[in-house]
C-alpha cells in the first residue's frame, strides 16, 4: 500500500492490515480465532451442540454462559450460516479439519470502517430526495439494520416523537440499552457483539455486557443518514439553519454494535448479521470492509449470502482505497457495492491572488470579520520541502507572520495544519490537494481563515508564487453554503475504490455511486458554536447509508420485490450525468469510467418505476459460484448447504450490468432474463450504444409483456471488430430497453468489455 492511500483512505486501514497480517502469521500453540464452516446436521436439533462437537473435548460438555472467560473457545455459534467462530491452536484446527462435516476454515480478521474523517462538523444537511417519500410513506414499516460502532441513542434523530407505528409483528429483536426509554418506535433494537474483537486482544476491548453506545460517532452518523428523523432548527456556526433528515425517516432502526473505533472483527460482523436475520430486518447496511478476497474466505460475503437468501437486502461500502484500480471491498454479486461522489453543496471560500486569478475552495469555518484585503502569500515548501505539509514545528524557519500560508495535503490532518500555521503567526491558509486527490475538496472546521483548493488550482497558485518571488499576495473571502447548479455534482471522490473486481472479473463493480463527500449527519458529541450534535464526514461509509435508505423506501413502496429486483431497479435507472448535463466526472474532471461509478448515480424516484428488472433467486448463485471453478466445499461454505458442482450446468448470472471479455476477432454470448414489474401489456425495444471496437447484437430486439411479472429472455452477442491488432483495453457501452408505449421508461445497463489482445488485463 502506498503512502498516499494510507494517509488518505484511512490511517486505521494500514494499522489494521498490519495487525491482521501479523495475526495470520502467528503460530505454535497460540490461540487464534477461526471462522469454521461445517455441513448442517439435520440430526442434531441444536446447531450449537453440533458446532461444539467440533471443538477440543471440554468444549462440548462445558456450557459456558460468560463468553469472555479464557476457557471458552466458542465465540459464536451462528444460526443463519452453518458456521461458528472459535479460538483454536493450529494443532486443534487440524483436528477440527479431520472431523466429518468440516467444510472450511479461515482466520478471523479485522476490517476497517470506511470513513475518511474530518474531525469536526459545523454544518447542516438536508436531503432533497423527496419524490419517493410520498409513494413509500418515508419508508414506513421497513426495518433497517446497521452494523457499525453502535448508536448515540437519545439524539433527536432517533426519537419517534409519537409519530411512528410500533414495529411490525415479525420483529423479534431486543434493545440492550438498560434504560429502555432509549429504544422507541424509531430505534427498535440495539445489540452488542464484541467477542471476536476482545479475542484479538487489541486496545479497544468492549465489556460484553456494555450497552451498544457509540463512543466513536461513525455508527450514529450512518444510522441518521439512512433513517434519521426530521430534526428542525439544527443550526450551524455562522451558517444558515435548517432541517436534518435521513433518507427513510419513517423506517425503523436496529443497531448492531460490531465495531470498535479501530475497526471490526469479521466474527462479530457475522454475529451481527446472524442476529439481524433472526430479528427480521429488511435491509442490512455495512459501512465497513476489508481488502478483496475470494467469497469463500470472506465472512462478510458468506453471512450476507444468508441474509439475501432470507430476502434481506445487503448494502455495502465499496471502500476508500481509490483511485487505485482493483481496490474494492465487498464485491460479491449478492451485495450492493457503493461508490462515493459529491453533492451539489459546498461551503465556499474564494482565494484571489495579487494578479486577479480567483479560485473557489472550501472551508466550514466562515469568519465574518476577516478583511478581504490582500496579504503576503508564502509557500513554505518552496524553501524547505519538509515544511510543505505545514506540520507542527515545521514552520519555525519560515517567516509566516501575518501571511497567508499555502500548504499541501498529507502527513498531518488538514485542521492540524491550520493550528500549526496559526501558532506560527500566520493569518490564513490555503491547502492544495495533491495530484491523487484531484478536485475532491473536503470541508473542515479550520481554526483560522482557510480554503482547500484542487490540485490544479494549487499548481496555478504555486506558479504565481514562483513568478512573483517576494511580493506574492492573496486574499480569502467567505461565501457561505452554496447549493444547486453552481456546484458541479456528482463528481466521484478520489478515495472511492475502483474496479475491476478482483474476486470475479466477470462482474462489473462497483454497482452504483451515491453522496459520500462532506456529508452532514448526527454525531454523539457536541461540536462547534453553538454546540450541535452533528458532524460532517466523507467516505463510502457515508454513501452506503444513503443507498440503504433508498432501499428502505423502495422496499416500503414495493414489498414484494426481491433484493435482486431492488438492486436492479436502482442500477438500471441510475443517472449518468452531472447537474450541468455532462457525463459524471471523476476526481480529475475526466469522464468517470464504469469502474468508478458502476451503473451511475442513484436516482431514487426513477428506481421506484424501473419497468423491467433483472431478478435473481438465491438458487441462481449456485451455478454462478460453480462457474468460478470453486470447489464443492468452497461453494458449500458460501451457500451453507452441501453442493456438488457436477450437478449444475453453466449459467450466466442474471446481473443488471454486463462485463465480458472478448479476444480480437471473436465473440462472447450471454443470456439475461427480465421481469416486467411495470404495467401489463407493455413492450420494449432495445437500444445499444456499442463499445468502441465491439459490435453488440441482441436477440430478440423487442420484448412484449401481456402481464405483470411476466419474464422474457434475450441473448446478447459481443464481437470484437478488431482483428490482428495487439494490446488489451476496456471499452464501454450501454444496453437499454426502451418502453415502446410512449412511456418514458429506460432500463439501462452499462456494458464493459475487456478486449484481450495478448498480455494480461
Ligand atoms: C445501567 O448500566 C450501567 C452500566 O452497566 C449500570 O451502572 C447501571 O446500574 C445500570 N442501570 C440500571 C437501571 O440497570
Ligand atoms: C516577517 O515578515 C513580516 C512581513 O513581511 C515582517 O514585517 C517581519 O519583520 C518579518 N519577521 C522577521 C523575523 O523577519
Ligand atoms: C516553482 O519553482 C520551483 C523551484 O524553481 C520548481 O521546482 C517548481 O516546479 C515550481 N512550481 C510551479 C508550480 O511552477
Ligand atoms: C460542465 O462543467 C464542466 C466543468 O466546468 C465543463 O468542462 C463542461 O463542459 C460542462 N458541461 C456542459 C454541458 O456545459
Ligand atoms: C474455469 O476453468 C475452465 C477450464 O479450465 C476455464 O475455461 C474457465 O475460464 C475457468 N473459469 C474461471 C472463471 O476462471
Coordinates of N, CA and C in Angstrom, one line a residue, residues 97-196:
X97 N -10.4 -30.0 11.3 CA -10.5 -30.2 9.8 C -10.7 -31.7 9.5
X98 N -10.3 -32.6 10.4 CA -10.4 -34.0 10.1 C -11.8 -34.6 10.4
X99 N -12.6 -33.8 11.1 CA -13.9 -34.3 11.6 C -14.9 -34.3 10.4
X100 N -15.7 -35.4 10.4 CA -16.8 -35.4 9.4 C -17.7 -34.2 9.5
X101 N -18.0 -33.6 8.4 CA -18.9 -32.5 8.4 C -18.1 -31.2 8.3
X102 N -16.8 -31.2 8.5 CA -16.0 -30.0 8.3 C -16.0 -29.5 6.8
X103 N -16.2 -28.3 6.6 CA -16.2 -27.7 5.2 C -14.9 -26.9 5.0
X104 N -14.8 -25.8 5.8 CA -13.6 -24.9 5.5 C -13.4 -24.1 6.8
X105 N -12.2 -23.5 6.9 CA -11.9 -22.6 8.0 C -10.9 -21.6 7.5
X106 N -11.0 -20.4 8.1 CA -10.1 -19.3 7.8 C -10.0 -18.4 9.0
X107 N -8.9 -17.7 9.2 CA -8.7 -16.9 10.4 C -9.6 -15.7 10.4
X108 N -10.1 -15.3 11.6 CA -10.8 -14.0 11.7 C -9.9 -12.9 11.3
X109 N -10.5 -11.8 10.8 CA -9.6 -10.6 10.6 C -10.4 -9.4 10.9
X110 N -9.6 -8.3 11.2 CA -10.2 -7.0 11.4 C -10.4 -6.3 10.1
X111 N -11.5 -5.7 9.9 CA -11.7 -4.8 8.7 C -12.0 -3.4 9.2
X112 N -11.7 -2.4 8.4 CA -11.8 -1.1 8.8 C -13.2 -0.5 8.6
X113 N -13.6 0.5 9.3 CA -14.7 1.4 9.0 C -14.2 2.3 7.8
X114 N -15.2 2.6 6.9 CA -14.7 3.2 5.7 C -15.1 4.7 5.6
X115 N -14.5 5.4 6.5 CA -14.6 6.9 6.6 C -13.3 7.5 6.4
X116 N -13.2 8.6 5.6 CA -12.1 9.5 5.7 C -12.6 10.6 6.5
X117 N -11.9 10.8 7.7 CA -12.6 11.6 8.6 C -12.1 13.1 8.6
X118 N -13.1 13.9 8.8 CA -12.8 15.3 9.2 C -13.2 15.4 10.6
X119 N -12.4 16.0 11.5 CA -12.6 15.8 12.9 C -13.9 16.5 13.4
X120 N -14.4 17.4 12.8 CA -15.5 18.1 13.4 C -16.5 18.6 12.4
X121 N -17.6 19.0 12.8 CA -18.6 19.4 11.9 C -19.4 20.6 12.4
X122 N -19.7 21.6 11.6 CA -20.4 22.7 11.9 C -21.5 23.0 10.9
X123 N -22.0 21.9 10.3 CA -22.9 22.1 9.2 C -24.2 21.5 9.3
X124 N -25.0 21.7 8.3 CA -26.3 21.2 8.3 C -26.6 20.6 6.9
X125 N -27.3 19.5 6.9 CA -27.5 18.8 5.6 C -28.9 18.3 5.6
X126 N -29.5 18.5 4.5 CA -30.9 18.1 4.3 C -31.0 17.5 2.9
X127 N -31.4 16.2 2.8 CA -31.5 15.6 1.5 C -32.8 16.1 0.7
X128 N -32.7 16.0 -0.6 CA -33.7 16.6 -1.4 C -34.5 15.5 -2.1
X129 N -34.2 14.2 -1.7 CA -34.8 13.1 -2.5 C -36.3 12.9 -2.0
X130 N -37.1 13.8 -2.2 CA -38.4 13.8 -1.6 C -39.5 13.0 -2.4
X131 N -39.2 12.9 -3.7 CA -40.3 12.3 -4.6 C -40.8 11.0 -4.1
X132 N -39.8 10.1 -3.8 CA -40.2 8.8 -3.5 C -40.8 8.7 -2.1
X133 N -40.6 9.7 -1.3 CA -41.1 9.7 0.1 C -42.6 9.5 0.1
X134 N -43.3 10.2 -0.9 CA -44.7 10.1 -1.0 C -45.2 8.7 -1.2
X135 N -44.6 8.0 -2.3 CA -45.0 6.7 -2.6 C -44.8 5.7 -1.5
X136 N -43.7 5.9 -0.8 CA -43.3 4.9 0.2 C -43.7 5.2 1.6
X137 N -44.3 6.4 1.8 CA -44.6 6.9 3.1 C -43.3 6.9 3.9
X138 N -42.3 7.5 3.3 CA -41.0 7.7 4.0 C -40.4 6.4 4.6
X139 N -40.6 5.3 3.9 CA -40.0 4.1 4.3 C -40.8 3.4 5.4
X140 N -42.0 3.8 5.7 CA -42.7 3.3 6.9 C -42.8 1.8 6.8
X141 N -42.6 1.2 8.0 CA -42.8 -0.3 8.1 C -41.6 -1.1 7.8
X142 N -40.5 -0.5 7.2 CA -39.3 -1.3 6.9 C -38.4 -1.2 8.1
X143 N -37.5 -2.2 8.2 CA -36.6 -2.2 9.3 C -35.2 -2.2 8.8
X144 N -34.4 -1.3 9.1 CA -33.0 -1.2 8.7 C -32.1 -1.6 9.8
X145 N -31.2 -2.5 9.5 CA -30.2 -3.0 10.4 C -28.8 -2.4 10.1
X146 N -28.2 -1.7 11.0 CA -26.9 -1.1 10.8 C -25.8 -1.8 11.6
X147 N -24.8 -2.3 10.9 CA -23.7 -3.0 11.5 C -22.6 -1.9 11.7
X148 N -22.3 -1.4 12.9 CA -21.4 -0.3 13.0 C -20.8 -0.2 14.4
X149 N -20.5 1.1 14.8 CA -19.9 1.3 16.1 C -21.0 1.5 17.2
X150 N -22.2 1.2 17.0 CA -23.3 1.4 18.0 C -24.0 2.7 17.7
X151 N -24.7 3.2 18.7 CA -25.5 4.4 18.4 C -25.6 5.3 19.6
X152 N -25.6 6.6 19.4 CA -25.9 7.6 20.5 C -27.4 7.7 20.6
X153 N -28.0 6.7 21.3 CA -29.5 6.7 21.5 C -29.9 7.9 22.2
X154 N -31.0 8.4 22.0 CA -31.5 9.6 22.7 C -31.3 10.9 21.9
X155 N -30.5 10.8 20.8 CA -30.5 12.0 20.0 C -31.8 12.2 19.3
X156 N -32.1 13.5 18.9 CA -33.4 13.8 18.2 C -33.6 12.9 17.0
X157 N -32.5 12.6 16.3 CA -32.7 11.8 15.0 C -33.3 10.4 15.3
X158 N -33.2 10.0 16.6 CA -33.6 8.6 16.9 C -34.8 8.6 17.8
X159 N -35.5 9.7 17.9 CA -36.8 9.7 18.7 C -37.9 9.4 17.7
X160 N -39.0 8.8 18.3 CA -40.1 8.6 17.4 C -41.1 9.7 17.4
X161 N -41.0 10.6 18.4 CA -41.9 11.8 18.6 C -43.3 11.4 18.5
X162 N -43.7 10.2 18.9 CA -45.1 9.7 18.8 C -45.6 9.6 17.4
X163 N -44.7 9.7 16.4 CA -45.2 9.7 15.0 C -45.1 8.4 14.3
X164 N -44.4 7.4 14.9 CA -44.2 6.2 14.2 C -45.0 5.0 14.8
X165 N -45.5 4.1 13.9 CA -46.2 3.0 14.4 C -45.2 2.0 15.1
X166 N -45.7 1.1 15.9 CA -44.9 0.1 16.5 C -44.2 -0.8 15.4
X167 N -43.2 -1.5 15.8 CA -42.5 -2.3 14.7 C -43.5 -3.4 14.3
X168 N -43.3 -3.9 13.0 CA -44.2 -4.9 12.5 C -44.1 -6.2 13.4
X169 N -45.2 -7.0 13.2 CA -45.3 -8.2 14.1 C -44.1 -9.2 13.9
X170 N -43.4 -9.2 12.7 CA -42.3 -10.1 12.5 C -41.1 -9.8 13.4
X171 N -41.1 -8.6 13.9 CA -39.9 -8.1 14.7 C -39.6 -8.9 15.9
X172 N -38.4 -9.5 16.0 CA -38.1 -10.3 17.2 C -36.8 -9.8 17.9
X173 N -36.4 -8.6 17.6 CA -35.1 -8.1 18.2 C -35.2 -7.6 19.6
X174 N -34.1 -7.2 20.1 CA -34.0 -6.8 21.5 C -33.3 -5.5 21.6
X175 N -33.6 -4.7 22.7 CA -32.9 -3.5 23.0 C -32.0 -3.7 24.2
X176 N -30.7 -3.6 24.1 CA -29.8 -3.9 25.2 C -29.5 -2.7 26.0
X177 N -30.0 -1.5 25.6 CA -29.8 -0.4 26.5 C -30.5 -0.6 27.8
X178 N -29.9 -0.4 28.9 CA -30.6 -0.7 30.1 C -31.7 0.3 30.5
X179 N -31.5 1.5 30.0 CA -32.6 2.5 30.1 C -33.5 2.2 28.9
X180 N -34.6 1.5 29.1 CA -35.4 1.0 28.0 C -36.0 2.2 27.2
X181 N -36.0 3.3 27.9 CA -36.6 4.5 27.2 C -35.8 4.9 26.0
X182 N -34.5 4.5 25.9 CA -33.7 4.9 24.8 C -34.2 4.2 23.5
X183 N -34.8 3.0 23.6 CA -35.4 2.4 22.5 C -36.9 2.9 22.4
X184 N -37.4 3.0 21.2 CA -38.7 3.5 21.0 C -39.2 3.0 19.6
X185 N -40.2 3.6 19.0 CA -40.6 3.1 17.7 C -39.7 3.4 16.5
X186 N -38.8 4.3 16.8 CA -37.7 4.6 15.7 C -36.6 3.6 16.0
X187 N -35.9 3.7 17.1 CA -34.8 2.8 17.4 C -35.4 1.6 18.1
X188 N -35.6 0.5 17.4 CA -36.4 -0.6 18.0 C -35.5 -1.7 18.5
X189 N -34.2 -1.7 18.1 CA -33.3 -2.8 18.5 C -31.9 -2.2 18.6
X190 N -31.1 -2.8 19.6 CA -29.7 -2.4 19.8 C -29.0 -3.5 20.5
X191 N -28.0 -4.0 19.8 CA -27.2 -5.1 20.4 C -25.7 -5.0 20.3
X192 N -25.0 -5.7 21.1 CA -23.6 -5.5 21.2 C -22.9 -6.8 20.9
X193 N -21.9 -6.9 20.0 CA -21.2 -8.1 19.7 C -19.7 -7.7 19.7
X194 N -19.0 -8.3 20.7 CA -17.5 -7.9 20.8 C -16.6 -9.0 21.1
X195 N -17.1 -10.2 21.1 CA -16.3 -11.4 21.5 C -15.1 -11.5 20.5
X196 N -15.3 -11.4 19.2 CA -14.2 -11.5 18.3 C -13.2 -10.5 18.5

